[in-house]
Amino acid sequence: IPNFDYLQGYEFSTPTEQERRSWHIPTEARFASSEEADFVLHSADRVFACSKFLQSLPKFKEHRVEVLYPEFAKETITIPPGEETQAKTITGICGYANKGIDLFLELGAMFPKEAFSLVGDFGSDIDPRYRAKIQSLPNMHFLGRQETYKFLAQSQIVLVPSQWPDPFGRIAVEALSNEVPVLVSGNGGRRESVKPHHFVVENYGDVREWAKKLADLLQMTEASQLSLPSVESFLKSSSTRQLESALVE
C-alpha cells in the first residue's frame, strides 16, 4: 500500500525560537522532534507539500518533496443561491496575535464608519484577553463560529493580516472564488494563492500600509471582478489528477 505524506503545516519543520517570537506562536504550541520528523518523512513513498513556500523550508530540503496545491470543489465553497448577500462588513478570521488581531482592531478604530466583524468563538478561535478591546469598538461585531459561506455572504472584504507565514491560506481562495475581495499579508504560501497586487500587503506588520491598501480597495469598483480569475486555477481538479498519476506510478 503506497504511503504518501501531505504537508500542510509546520508539524514536521519546527520553527526556531526567533521565528516563534516574531510569529507570535503560543508557547504551548508543540511540534515534532527532528527524529520524529525524519522517521515520518523517510517512511513515506512520496511526500507532498501544499505550497512552494512549504517545500522550500530547510527541513524539507533533506527530502524529495513535491508541490501538490490544495484543491477546492467550487460547489462546496460557493455561496448558495438564495443566501442573502449583504456585503456590508469587513471580515477578519484573525483571533490571535499570530493571526493579526492587533492590526485588525487597529484598523477597526481607524475606519469608524465601516462595520468590522470577527469570525469565531472566544477561546478556540479568538483570544479571550481581547474581549474588552473588541467590545470597546462600536463598529466591531462578533459573528461567532459560522459556515464559511454564511460570513462570506455578509462580507464586502475579507482581511487576513496574519503575522506568521501560513503555508497556504485557504480562506483567501474561498473568498476570492465568491468574488469577495481580500487583503492578505504578503508572506508564506499566500503569495502563491493570491496574485493580484491589489490584494497583498507587503509590509504586513505596518498598520499604516494596511490602512492605505484598505482605503484603496474600498474605492476600487472593479475589485470583485478581479477576484475570481485570480484563483480559478485552484478550481480545476488539477491536483486530483496529479495525485491519481502518483498513485499509479
mmCIF file of N, CA and C in Angstrom, residues 159-221:
data_model
loop_
_atom_site.group_PDB
_atom_site.id
_atom_site.type_symbol
_atom_site.label_atom_id
_atom_site.label_comp_id
_atom_site.label_asym_id
_atom_site.label_seq_id
_atom_site.Cartn_x
_atom_site.Cartn_y
_atom_site.Cartn_z
ATOM 1 N N LEU A 159 -10.198 40.338 5.486
ATOM 2 C CA LEU A 159 -8.821 40.666 5.855
ATOM 3 C C LEU A 159 -8.136 39.455 6.471
ATOM 4 N N VAL A 160 -6.904 39.190 6.013
ATOM 5 C CA VAL A 160 -6.086 38.105 6.563
ATOM 6 C C VAL A 160 -4.729 38.705 6.939
ATOM 7 N N PRO A 161 -4.653 39.365 8.103
ATOM 8 C CA PRO A 161 -3.425 40.074 8.481
ATOM 9 C C PRO A 161 -2.429 39.212 9.253
ATOM 10 N N SER A 162 -2.332 37.964 8.903
ATOM 11 C CA SER A 162 -1.510 37.010 9.642
ATOM 12 C C SER A 162 -0.056 37.462 9.716
ATOM 13 N N GLN A 163 0.512 37.404 10.919
ATOM 14 C CA GLN A 163 1.903 37.776 11.123
ATOM 15 C C GLN A 163 2.840 36.586 11.012
ATOM 16 N N TRP A 164 2.281 35.391 10.953
ATOM 17 C CA TRP A 164 3.137 34.229 10.713
ATOM 18 C C TRP A 164 2.835 33.735 9.303
ATOM 19 N N PRO A 165 3.810 33.147 8.627
ATOM 20 C CA PRO A 165 3.636 32.748 7.224
ATOM 21 C C PRO A 165 2.831 31.458 7.095
ATOM 22 N N ASP A 166 1.530 31.605 6.918
ATOM 23 C CA ASP A 166 0.692 30.429 6.709
ATOM 24 C C ASP A 166 1.207 29.655 5.502
ATOM 25 N N PRO A 167 1.255 28.329 5.587
ATOM 26 C CA PRO A 167 1.758 27.540 4.456
ATOM 27 C C PRO A 167 0.969 27.732 3.165
ATOM 28 N N PHE A 168 -0.344 28.028 3.275
ATOM 29 C CA PHE A 168 -1.120 28.271 2.061
ATOM 30 C C PHE A 168 -2.129 29.395 2.280
ATOM 31 N N GLY A 169 -3.147 29.181 3.059
ATOM 32 C CA GLY A 169 -4.153 30.212 3.305
ATOM 33 C C GLY A 169 -5.429 29.964 2.519
ATOM 34 N N ARG A 170 -6.264 29.030 3.003
ATOM 35 C CA ARG A 170 -7.469 28.619 2.271
ATOM 36 C C ARG A 170 -8.521 29.718 2.188
ATOM 37 N N ILE A 171 -8.680 30.496 3.246
ATOM 38 C CA ILE A 171 -9.796 31.436 3.273
ATOM 39 C C ILE A 171 -9.705 32.458 2.153
ATOM 40 N N ALA A 172 -8.496 32.819 1.743
ATOM 41 C CA ALA A 172 -8.357 33.792 0.655
ATOM 42 C C ALA A 172 -8.930 33.228 -0.641
ATOM 43 N N VAL A 173 -8.648 31.956 -0.928
ATOM 44 C CA VAL A 173 -9.191 31.322 -2.145
ATOM 45 C C VAL A 173 -10.703 31.204 -2.047
ATOM 46 N N GLU A 174 -11.198 30.835 -0.869
ATOM 47 C CA GLU A 174 -12.649 30.685 -0.699
ATOM 48 C C GLU A 174 -13.363 32.022 -0.888
ATOM 49 N N ALA A 175 -12.774 33.102 -0.379
ATOM 50 C CA ALA A 175 -13.384 34.421 -0.546
ATOM 51 C C ALA A 175 -13.334 34.870 -2.002
ATOM 52 N N LEU A 176 -12.157 34.790 -2.610
ATOM 53 C CA LEU A 176 -11.998 35.260 -3.986
ATOM 54 C C LEU A 176 -12.855 34.469 -4.963
ATOM 55 N N SER A 177 -13.052 33.175 -4.698
ATOM 56 C CA SER A 177 -13.884 32.371 -5.598
ATOM 57 C C SER A 177 -15.342 32.812 -5.551
ATOM 58 N N ASN A 178 -15.733 33.519 -4.492
ATOM 59 C CA ASN A 178 -17.075 34.083 -4.384
ATOM 60 C C ASN A 178 -17.100 35.565 -4.734
ATOM 61 N N GLU A 179 -16.010 36.025 -5.375
ATOM 62 C CA GLU A 179 -15.880 37.418 -5.801
ATOM 63 C C GLU A 179 -15.926 38.384 -4.615
ATOM 64 N N VAL A 180 -15.427 37.914 -3.471
ATOM 65 C CA VAL A 180 -15.259 38.787 -2.303
ATOM 66 C C VAL A 180 -13.785 39.167 -2.243
ATOM 67 N N PRO A 181 -13.442 40.433 -2.417
ATOM 68 C CA PRO A 181 -12.031 40.845 -2.391
ATOM 69 C C PRO A 181 -11.391 40.568 -1.033
ATOM 70 N N VAL A 182 -10.085 40.406 -1.038
ATOM 71 C CA VAL A 182 -9.334 40.158 0.191
ATOM 72 C C VAL A 182 -8.157 41.120 0.282
ATOM 73 N N LEU A 183 -7.662 41.278 1.501
ATOM 74 C CA LEU A 183 -6.353 41.881 1.744
ATOM 75 C C LEU A 183 -5.606 40.893 2.614
ATOM 76 N N VAL A 184 -4.434 40.441 2.156
ATOM 77 C CA VAL A 184 -3.697 39.423 2.890
ATOM 78 C C VAL A 184 -2.258 39.872 3.116
ATOM 79 N N SER A 185 -1.660 39.329 4.158
ATOM 80 C CA SER A 185 -0.234 39.563 4.399
ATOM 81 C C SER A 185 0.588 38.911 3.289
ATOM 82 N N GLY A 186 1.615 39.632 2.828
ATOM 83 C CA GLY A 186 2.455 39.112 1.744
ATOM 84 C C GLY A 186 3.536 38.194 2.258
ATOM 85 N N ASN A 187 3.134 37.121 2.943
ATOM 86 C CA ASN A 187 4.113 36.175 3.466
ATOM 87 C C ASN A 187 3.609 34.740 3.272
ATOM 88 N N GLY A 188 4.520 33.786 3.411
ATOM 89 C CA GLY A 188 4.140 32.378 3.322
ATOM 90 C C GLY A 188 3.562 31.983 1.980
ATOM 91 N N GLY A 189 2.703 30.957 2.009
ATOM 92 C CA GLY A 189 2.108 30.430 0.785
ATOM 93 C C GLY A 189 1.040 31.308 0.181
ATOM 94 N N ARG A 190 0.624 32.349 0.898
ATOM 95 C CA ARG A 190 -0.400 33.243 0.331
ATOM 96 C C ARG A 190 0.091 33.935 -0.934
ATOM 97 N N ARG A 191 1.392 34.102 -1.066
ATOM 98 C CA ARG A 191 1.913 34.740 -2.280
ATOM 99 C C ARG A 191 1.648 33.874 -3.507
ATOM 100 N N GLU A 192 1.396 32.603 -3.304
ATOM 101 C CA GLU A 192 1.073 31.695 -4.412
ATOM 102 C C GLU A 192 -0.430 31.620 -4.664
ATOM 103 N N SER A 193 -1.223 31.832 -3.619
ATOM 104 C CA SER A 193 -2.676 31.701 -3.765
ATOM 105 C C SER A 193 -3.359 33.026 -4.074
ATOM 106 N N VAL A 194 -2.704 34.147 -3.800
ATOM 107 C CA VAL A 194 -3.288 35.466 -4.056
ATOM 108 C C VAL A 194 -2.299 36.243 -4.916
ATOM 109 N N LYS A 195 -2.630 36.413 -6.197
ATOM 110 C CA LYS A 195 -1.672 37.013 -7.129
ATOM 111 C C LYS A 195 -1.830 38.519 -7.330
ATOM 112 N N PRO A 196 -3.054 39.060 -7.536
ATOM 113 C CA PRO A 196 -3.136 40.495 -7.824
ATOM 114 C C PRO A 196 -2.535 41.332 -6.695
ATOM 115 N N HIS A 197 -1.689 42.288 -7.034
ATOM 116 C CA HIS A 197 -1.000 43.088 -6.020
ATOM 117 C C HIS A 197 -1.971 43.938 -5.223
ATOM 118 N N HIS A 198 -3.172 44.202 -5.786
ATOM 119 C CA HIS A 198 -4.166 44.995 -5.058
ATOM 120 C C HIS A 198 -4.552 44.315 -3.748
ATOM 121 N N PHE A 199 -4.432 42.997 -3.703
ATOM 122 C CA PHE A 199 -4.934 42.223 -2.566
ATOM 123 C C PHE A 199 -3.836 41.827 -1.573
ATOM 124 N N VAL A 200 -2.596 42.270 -1.781
ATOM 125 C CA VAL A 200 -1.474 41.838 -0.947
ATOM 126 C C VAL A 200 -0.826 43.042 -0.259
ATOM 127 N N VAL A 201 -0.581 42.916 1.049
ATOM 128 C CA VAL A 201 0.112 43.950 1.820
ATOM 129 C C VAL A 201 1.533 43.457 2.066
ATOM 130 N N GLU A 202 2.487 44.082 1.415
ATOM 131 C CA GLU A 202 3.870 43.621 1.507
ATOM 132 C C GLU A 202 4.480 43.894 2.883
ATOM 133 N N ASN A 203 4.346 45.104 3.360
ATOM 134 C CA ASN A 203 4.873 45.455 4.686
ATOM 135 C C ASN A 203 3.779 45.150 5.708
ATOM 136 N N TYR A 204 3.551 43.859 5.930
ATOM 137 C CA TYR A 204 2.345 43.399 6.618
ATOM 138 C C TYR A 204 2.348 43.639 8.128
ATOM 139 N N GLY A 205 3.433 44.143 8.683
ATOM 140 C CA GLY A 205 3.451 44.488 10.101
ATOM 141 C C GLY A 205 3.130 45.942 10.372
ATOM 142 N N ASP A 206 2.922 46.714 9.310
ATOM 143 C CA ASP A 206 2.709 48.163 9.413
ATOM 144 C C ASP A 206 1.230 48.479 9.198
ATOM 145 N N VAL A 207 0.540 48.914 10.241
ATOM 146 C CA VAL A 207 -0.888 49.186 10.133
ATOM 147 C C VAL A 207 -1.173 50.321 9.149
ATOM 148 N N ARG A 208 -0.206 51.234 8.967
ATOM 149 C CA ARG A 208 -0.429 52.336 8.017
ATOM 150 C C ARG A 208 -0.536 51.821 6.590
ATOM 151 N N GLU A 209 0.253 50.802 6.255
ATOM 152 C CA GLU A 209 0.139 50.237 4.910
ATOM 153 C C GLU A 209 -1.180 49.487 4.745
ATOM 154 N N TRP A 210 -1.594 48.791 5.803
ATOM 155 C CA TRP A 210 -2.907 48.127 5.749
ATOM 156 C C TRP A 210 -4.011 49.156 5.532
ATOM 157 N N ALA A 211 -3.921 50.273 6.236
ATOM 158 C CA ALA A 211 -4.954 51.302 6.127
ATOM 159 C C ALA A 211 -5.005 51.884 4.718
ATOM 160 N N LYS A 212 -3.850 52.117 4.132
ATOM 161 C CA LYS A 212 -3.814 52.663 2.775
ATOM 162 C C LYS A 212 -4.404 51.676 1.775
ATOM 163 N N LYS A 213 -3.986 50.405 1.872
ATOM 164 C CA LYS A 213 -4.489 49.394 0.935
ATOM 165 C C LYS A 213 -5.991 49.179 1.124
ATOM 166 N N LEU A 214 -6.443 49.219 2.377
ATOM 167 C CA LEU A 214 -7.871 49.032 2.631
ATOM 168 C C LEU A 214 -8.674 50.195 2.069
ATOM 169 N N ALA A 215 -8.188 51.404 2.268
ATOM 170 C CA ALA A 215 -8.883 52.578 1.720
ATOM 171 C C ALA A 215 -8.956 52.496 0.201
ATOM 172 N N ASP A 216 -7.863 52.082 -0.437
ATOM 173 C CA ASP A 216 -7.854 51.936 -1.893
ATOM 174 C C ASP A 216 -8.854 50.868 -2.341
ATOM 175 N N LEU A 217 -8.881 49.751 -1.622
ATOM 176 C CA LEU A 217 -9.751 48.647 -2.016
ATOM 177 C C LEU A 217 -11.226 49.013 -1.844
ATOM 178 N N LEU A 218 -11.533 49.765 -0.817
ATOM 179 C CA LEU A 218 -12.921 50.195 -0.602
ATOM 180 C C LEU A 218 -13.407 51.087 -1.740
ATOM 181 N N GLN A 219 -12.477 51.764 -2.409
ATOM 182 C CA GLN A 219 -12.839 52.652 -3.516
ATOM 183 C C GLN A 219 -12.734 51.972 -4.883
ATOM 184 N N MET A 220 -12.195 50.753 -4.915
ATOM 185 C CA MET A 220 -11.931 50.090 -6.190
ATOM 186 C C MET A 220 -13.196 49.371 -6.682
ATOM 187 N N THR A 221 -13.849 49.929 -7.665
ATOM 188 C CA THR A 221 -15.117 49.370 -8.130
ATOM 189 C C THR A 221 -14.950 48.029 -8.845
#
